[in-house]
Amino acid sequence: MDLPESIDFSALGQKWALDYQPSSLSRIQLSEQGFMLTVTGGMGDKEQVRQALLAWVKKKGRQHLKPWLADVAQDMGLSYGSVAIRLQKRRWGSCSAKRNINLNAGLLFLPDFLVRHVLIHELTHLKHLNHSPAFWQDVKRFDTNYKENRKLLQQYGLKLPMWLHQSFDDNLHK
Ligand SMILES: [Zn+2]
């Protein structure tokens, strides 16, 4: 596995090119210009570079997923507590009994209609904290293709870029 040459946020229609600029700085610095992300710093420790990219992906998640969730919630006439953006391996999102929603920044790598599908799913949990028939009926009101989308989502989960979830440190131990 190598560091990525580009980062494709399908959900946003953005493809970022990466430009690695090795320098004597030990800290990794990222700077954006257009859709070019320049990574400057010591490249010796790939895991450190990867961590900087993950932090950037999470920042993009906060920037884009939070307002997106707010829009969909408004369409659905629902209100929630706080939103947290994480990078998780197993879940696209979750909703707690306290009405707080977690979203996976990995959603940015999916087509936009699947992001909407996940947002509708989690927001519907504000009304039903289960997957009862009543839950699915409410999902269907806003996501008529939810069954198909659910299947597609599983397939896309397997196609996420490897560097998102596989640390370079783990590689050393193999
Ligand atoms: Zn659920």
PDB file of C-alpha atoms and ligand atoms in Angstrom:
ATOM      1  CA  MET A   1       0.000   0.000   0.000  1.00  0.00           C
ATOM      2  CA  ASP A   2       1.136   3.489  -0.806  1.00  0.00           C
ATOM      3  CA  LEU A   3       0.006   6.964   0.066  1.00  0.00           C
ATOM      4  CA  PRO A   4      -2.790   8.080  -2.279  1.00  0.00           C
ATOM      5  CA  GLU A   5      -2.101  10.046  -5.440  1.00  0.00           C
ATOM      6  CA  SER A   6      -5.567  11.511  -5.395  1.00  0.00           C
ATOM      7  CA  ILE A   7      -8.606  11.686  -3.150  1.00  0.00           C
ATOM      8  CA  ASP A   8     -11.937  11.269  -4.884  1.00  0.00           C
ATOM      9  CA  PHE A   9     -14.873  12.648  -2.922  1.00  0.00           C
ATOM     10  CA  SER A  10     -17.597  11.280  -5.215  1.00  0.00           C
ATOM     11  CA  ALA A  11     -20.308  12.655  -2.936  1.00  0.00           C
ATOM     12  CA  LEU A  12     -19.084  16.187  -3.600  1.00  0.00           C
ATOM     13  CA  GLY A  13     -18.006  15.705  -7.210  1.00  0.00           C
ATOM     14  CA  GLN A  14     -14.479  16.667  -6.118  1.00  0.00           C
ATOM     15  CA  LYS A  15     -11.297  14.935  -7.110  1.00  0.00           C
ATOM     16  CA  TRP A  16      -8.271  16.201  -5.217  1.00  0.00           C
ATOM     17  CA  ALA A  17      -4.784  15.709  -6.610  1.00  0.00           C
ATOM     18  CA  LEU A  18      -2.058  15.204  -4.033  1.00  0.00           C
ATOM     19  CA  ASP A  19       1.365  16.732  -4.269  1.00  0.00           C
ATOM     20  CA  TYR A  20       3.948  15.452  -1.782  1.00  0.00           C
ATOM     21  CA  GLN A  21       6.758  17.869  -1.030  1.00  0.00           C
ATOM     22  CA  PRO A  22       9.378  16.286   1.214  1.00  0.00           C
ATOM     23  CA  SER A  23      11.052  18.790   3.512  1.00  0.00           C
ATOM     24  CA  SER A  24      13.094  18.822   6.681  1.00  0.00           C
ATOM     25  CA  LEU A  25      10.043  19.864   8.730  1.00  0.00           C
ATOM     26  CA  SER A  26       9.085  17.039  11.032  1.00  0.00           C
ATOM     27  CA  ARG A  27       5.464  18.196  11.161  1.00  0.00           C
ATOM     28  CA  ILE A  28       3.193  17.460   8.233  1.00  0.00           C
ATOM     29  CA  GLN A  29       1.490  20.493   6.786  1.00  0.00           C
ATOM     30  CA  LEU A  30      -1.370  20.485   4.309  1.00  0.00           C
ATOM     31  CA  SER A  31      -2.368  23.316   2.048  1.00  0.00           C
ATOM     32  CA  GLU A  32      -5.182  23.554  -0.457  1.00  0.00           C
ATOM     33  CA  GLN A  33      -5.167  25.343  -3.751  1.00  0.00           C
ATOM     34  CA  GLY A  34      -8.068  24.699  -6.087  1.00  0.00           C
ATOM     35  CA  PHE A  35      -8.401  20.922  -5.915  1.00  0.00           C
ATOM     36  CA  MET A  36      -4.726  20.395  -5.264  1.00  0.00           C
ATOM     37  CA  LEU A  37      -3.695  19.310  -1.784  1.00  0.00           C
ATOM     38  CA  THR A  38      -0.026  19.881  -1.072  1.00  0.00           C
ATOM     39  CA  VAL A  39       1.522  17.803   1.669  1.00  0.00           C
ATOM     40  CA  THR A  40       4.762  19.205   3.053  1.00  0.00           C
ATOM     41  CA  GLY A  41       7.028  17.719   5.697  1.00  0.00           C
ATOM     42  CA  GLY A  42       9.050  14.658   6.564  1.00  0.00           C
ATOM     43  CA  MET A  43       7.867  11.753   4.396  1.00  0.00           C
ATOM     44  CA  GLY A  44       9.916   9.129   6.210  1.00  0.00           C
ATOM     45  CA  ASP A  45       7.061   8.121   8.461  1.00  0.00           C
ATOM     46  CA  LYS A  46       4.227   7.244   6.099  1.00  0.00           C
ATOM     47  CA  GLU A  47       1.848   6.609   8.976  1.00  0.00           C
ATOM     48  CA  GLN A  48       2.310  10.176  10.170  1.00  0.00           C
ATOM     49  CA  VAL A  49       1.471  11.444   6.672  1.00  0.00           C
ATOM     50  CA  ARG A  50      -1.558   9.157   6.558  1.00  0.00           C
ATOM     51  CA  GLN A  51      -2.777  10.471   9.915  1.00  0.00           C
ATOM     52  CA  ALA A  52      -2.541  14.043   8.597  1.00  0.00           C
ATOM     53  CA  LEU A  53      -4.629  13.023   5.554  1.00  0.00           C
ATOM     54  CA  LEU A  54      -7.207  11.334   7.787  1.00  0.00           C
ATOM     55  CA  ALA A  55      -7.524  14.486   9.884  1.00  0.00           C
ATOM     56  CA  TRP A  56      -8.078  16.435   6.669  1.00  0.00           C
ATOM     57  CA  VAL A  57     -10.762  13.969   5.477  1.00  0.00           C
ATOM     58  CA  LYS A  58     -12.537  14.402   8.830  1.00  0.00           C
ATOM     59  CA  LYS A  59     -12.350  18.167   8.476  1.00  0.00           C
ATOM     60  CA  LYS A  60     -13.931  17.881   5.006  1.00  0.00           C
ATOM     61  CA  GLY A  61     -16.571  15.633   6.545  1.00  0.00           C
ATOM     62  CA  ARG A  62     -17.439  18.259   9.133  1.00  0.00           C
ATOM     63  CA  GLN A  63     -17.480  20.962   6.478  1.00  0.00           C
ATOM     64  CA  HIS A  64     -19.840  19.124   4.118  1.00  0.00           C
ATOM     65  CA  LEU A  65     -21.765  16.450   6.016  1.00  0.00           C
ATOM     66  CA  LYS A  66     -22.970  18.705   8.836  1.00  0.00           C
ATOM     67  CA  PRO A  67     -24.847  21.174   6.592  1.00  0.00           C
ATOM     68  CA  TRP A  68     -26.049  18.280   4.397  1.00  0.00           C
ATOM     69  CA  LEU A  69     -27.564  16.557   7.433  1.00  0.00           C
ATOM     70  CA  ALA A  70     -29.194  19.832   8.497  1.00  0.00           C
ATOM     71  CA  ASP A  71     -30.796  20.189   5.044  1.00  0.00           C
ATOM     72  CA  VAL A  72     -32.168  16.659   4.955  1.00  0.00           C
ATOM     73  CA  ALA A  73     -33.441  16.980   8.548  1.00  0.00           C
ATOM     74  CA  GLN A  74     -35.284  20.112   7.537  1.00  0.00           C
ATOM     75  CA  ASP A  75     -36.890  18.329   4.574  1.00  0.00           C
ATOM     76  CA  MET A  76     -38.005  15.589   6.950  1.00  0.00           C
ATOM     77  CA  GLY A  77     -39.195  18.026   9.615  1.00  0.00           C
ATOM     78  CA  LEU A  78     -36.870  16.530  12.253  1.00  0.00           C
ATOM     79  CA  SER A  79     -34.420  18.062  14.701  1.00  0.00           C
ATOM     80  CA  TYR A  80     -31.434  16.446  16.376  1.00  0.00           C
ATOM     81  CA  GLY A  81     -28.860  17.237  19.057  1.00  0.00           C
ATOM     82  CA  SER A  82     -25.209  17.316  18.100  1.00  0.00           C
ATOM     83  CA  VAL A  83     -23.363  15.806  15.150  1.00  0.00           C
ATOM     84  CA  ALA A  84     -19.942  14.178  15.348  1.00  0.00           C
ATOM     85  CA  ILE A  85     -17.877  13.186  12.327  1.00  0.00           C
ATOM     86  CA  ARG A  86     -15.611  10.171  12.744  1.00  0.00           C
ATOM     87  CA  LEU A  87     -13.694   7.765  10.587  1.00  0.00           C
ATOM     88  CA  GLN A  88     -15.055   4.379  11.494  1.00  0.00           C
ATOM     89  CA  LYS A  89     -14.471   1.041   9.936  1.00  0.00           C
ATOM     90  CA  ARG A  90     -17.815  -0.586  10.438  1.00  0.00           C
ATOM     91  CA  ARG A  91     -20.553   1.994  10.570  1.00  0.00           C
ATOM     92  CA  TRP A  92     -21.689   4.699   8.206  1.00  0.00           C
ATOM     93  CA  GLY A  93     -23.541   6.445  10.953  1.00  0.00           C
ATOM     94  CA  SER A  94     -25.454   6.091  14.187  1.00  0.00           C
ATOM     95  CA  CYS A  95     -28.073   7.893  16.212  1.00  0.00           C
ATOM     96  CA  SER A  96     -28.286   7.802  19.998  1.00  0.00           C
ATOM     97  CA  ALA A  97     -31.248   7.960  22.357  1.00  0.00           C
ATOM     98  CA  LYS A  98     -29.996  11.447  23.258  1.00  0.00           C
ATOM     99  CA  ARG A  99     -30.668  12.441  19.630  1.00  0.00           C
ATOM    100  CA  ASN A 100     -26.993  12.818  18.760  1.00  0.00           C
ATOM    101  CA  ILE A 101     -25.865  11.676  15.344  1.00  0.00           C
ATOM    102  CA  ASN A 102     -22.469  10.273  14.338  1.00  0.00           C
ATOM    103  CA  LEU A 103     -21.479  10.186  10.713  1.00  0.00           C
ATOM    104  CA  ASN A 104     -18.561   8.465   9.048  1.00  0.00           C
ATOM    105  CA  ALA A 105     -16.354  10.839   7.044  1.00  0.00           C
ATOM    106  CA  GLY A 106     -15.904   7.912   4.629  1.00  0.00           C
ATOM    107  CA  LEU A 107     -19.360   8.846   3.293  1.00  0.00           C
ATOM    108  CA  LEU A 108     -17.620  11.491   1.192  1.00  0.00           C
ATOM    109  CA  PHE A 109     -16.248   8.684  -0.998  1.00  0.00           C
ATOM    110  CA  LEU A 110     -19.746   7.422  -1.908  1.00  0.00           C
ATOM    111  CA  PRO A 111     -22.137   8.698  -4.583  1.00  0.00           C
ATOM    112  CA  ASP A 112     -24.318  11.497  -3.245  1.00  0.00           C
ATOM    113  CA  PHE A 113     -27.564   9.499  -3.352  1.00  0.00           C
ATOM    114  CA  LEU A 114     -26.076   6.920  -0.984  1.00  0.00           C
ATOM    115  CA  VAL A 115     -25.017   9.648   1.447  1.00  0.00           C
ATOM    116  CA  ARG A 116     -28.588  10.894   1.409  1.00  0.00           C
ATOM    117  CA  HIS A 117     -29.755   7.315   2.010  1.00  0.00           C
ATOM    118  CA  VAL A 118     -27.562   7.081   5.146  1.00  0.00           C
ATOM    119  CA  LEU A 119     -28.647  10.511   6.398  1.00  0.00           C
ATOM    120  CA  ILE A 120     -32.323   9.589   6.018  1.00  0.00           C
ATOM    121  CA  HIS A 121     -31.708   6.287   7.811  1.00  0.00           C
ATOM    122  CA  GLU A 122     -30.015   7.912  10.804  1.00  0.00           C
ATOM    123  CA  LEU A 123     -32.523  10.765  10.983  1.00  0.00           C
ATOM    124  CA  THR A 124     -35.407   8.289  10.962  1.00  0.00           C
ATOM    125  CA  HIS A 125     -33.884   6.780  14.110  1.00  0.00           C
ATOM    126  CA  LEU A 126     -34.869  10.029  15.833  1.00  0.00           C
ATOM    127  CA  LYS A 127     -38.420   8.691  15.573  1.00  0.00           C
ATOM    128  CA  HIS A 128     -37.730   4.975  15.959  1.00  0.00           C
ATOM    129  CA  LEU A 129     -34.673   3.686  17.818  1.00  0.00           C
ATOM    130  CA  ASN A 130     -35.023   0.300  16.117  1.00  0.00           C
ATOM    131  CA  HIS A 131     -35.489  -1.270  12.710  1.00  0.00           C
ATOM    132  CA  SER A 132     -39.189  -2.055  13.130  1.00  0.00           C
ATOM    133  CA  PRO A 133     -41.619  -2.131  10.181  1.00  0.00           C
ATOM    134  CA  ALA A 134     -42.721   1.380  11.247  1.00  0.00           C
ATOM    135  CA  PHE A 135     -39.106   2.550  10.958  1.00  0.00           C
ATOM    136  CA  TRP A 136     -38.785   1.235   7.383  1.00  0.00           C
ATOM    137  CA  GLN A 137     -42.106   2.749   6.441  1.00  0.00           C
ATOM    138  CA  ASP A 138     -40.867   6.171   7.506  1.00  0.00           C
ATOM    139  CA  VAL A 139     -37.556   5.634   5.699  1.00  0.00           C
ATOM    140  CA  LYS A 140     -39.464   4.790   2.533  1.00  0.00           C
ATOM    141  CA  ARG A 141     -41.332   8.083   2.566  1.00  0.00           C
ATOM    142  CA  PHE A 142     -38.073   9.930   1.856  1.00  0.00           C
ATOM    143  CA  ASP A 143     -35.967   7.190   0.265  1.00  0.00           C
ATOM    144  CA  THR A 144     -38.223   5.166  -2.021  1.00  0.00           C
ATOM    145  CA  ASN A 145     -35.311   3.033  -3.258  1.00  0.00           C
ATOM    146  CA  TYR A 146     -34.020   2.283   0.204  1.00  0.00           C
ATOM    147  CA  LYS A 147     -33.821  -1.484  -0.338  1.00  0.00           C
ATOM    148  CA  GLU A 148     -31.714  -1.140  -3.454  1.00  0.00           C
ATOM    149  CA  ASN A 149     -29.609   1.599  -1.861  1.00  0.00           C
ATOM    150  CA  ARG A 150     -28.928  -0.577   1.154  1.00  0.00           C
ATOM    151  CA  LYS A 151     -27.473  -3.292  -1.056  1.00  0.00           C
ATOM    152  CA  LEU A 152     -25.419  -0.802  -3.037  1.00  0.00           C
ATOM    153  CA  LEU A 153     -24.067   0.672   0.187  1.00  0.00           C
ATOM    154  CA  GLN A 154     -22.619  -2.683   1.193  1.00  0.00           C
ATOM    155  CA  GLN A 155     -20.829  -2.984  -2.126  1.00  0.00           C
ATOM    156  CA  TYR A 156     -19.400   0.521  -1.906  1.00  0.00           C
ATOM    157  CA  GLY A 157     -18.164  -0.157   1.599  1.00  0.00           C
ATOM    158  CA  LEU A 158     -15.756  -2.683   0.152  1.00  0.00           C
ATOM    159  CA  LYS A 159     -14.471  -0.232  -2.433  1.00  0.00           C
ATOM    160  CA  LEU A 160     -13.239   2.464  -0.062  1.00  0.00           C
ATOM    161  CA  PRO A 161      -9.570   3.398  -0.520  1.00  0.00           C
ATOM    162  CA  MET A 162      -7.311   1.085   1.504  1.00  0.00           C
ATOM    163  CA  TRP A 163      -5.310   3.845   3.149  1.00  0.00           C
ATOM    164  CA  LEU A 164      -8.452   5.060   4.975  1.00  0.00           C
ATOM    165  CA  HIS A 165      -8.514   2.073   7.295  1.00  0.00           C
ATOM    166  CA  GLN A 166      -5.194   0.336   7.030  1.00  0.00           C
ATOM    167  CA  SER A 167      -2.332   1.808   8.996  1.00  0.00           C
ATOM    168  CA  PHE A 168       1.215   1.670   7.710  1.00  0.00           C
ATOM    169  CA  ASP A 169       2.308   0.536  11.157  1.00  0.00           C
ATOM    170  CA  ASP A 170       0.184  -2.594  10.785  1.00  0.00           C
ATOM    171  CA  ASN A 171       1.970  -3.367   7.529  1.00  0.00           C
ATOM    172  CA  LEU A 172       5.277  -3.510   9.338  1.00  0.00           C
ATOM    173  CA  HIS A 173       4.069  -6.341  11.507  1.00  0.00           C
ATOM    174  CA  LYS A 174       2.995  -8.535   8.603  1.00  0.00           C
TER     175      LYS A 174
HETATM  176 ZN    ZN B   1     -30.303   1.797  11.727  1.00  0.00          ZN
END
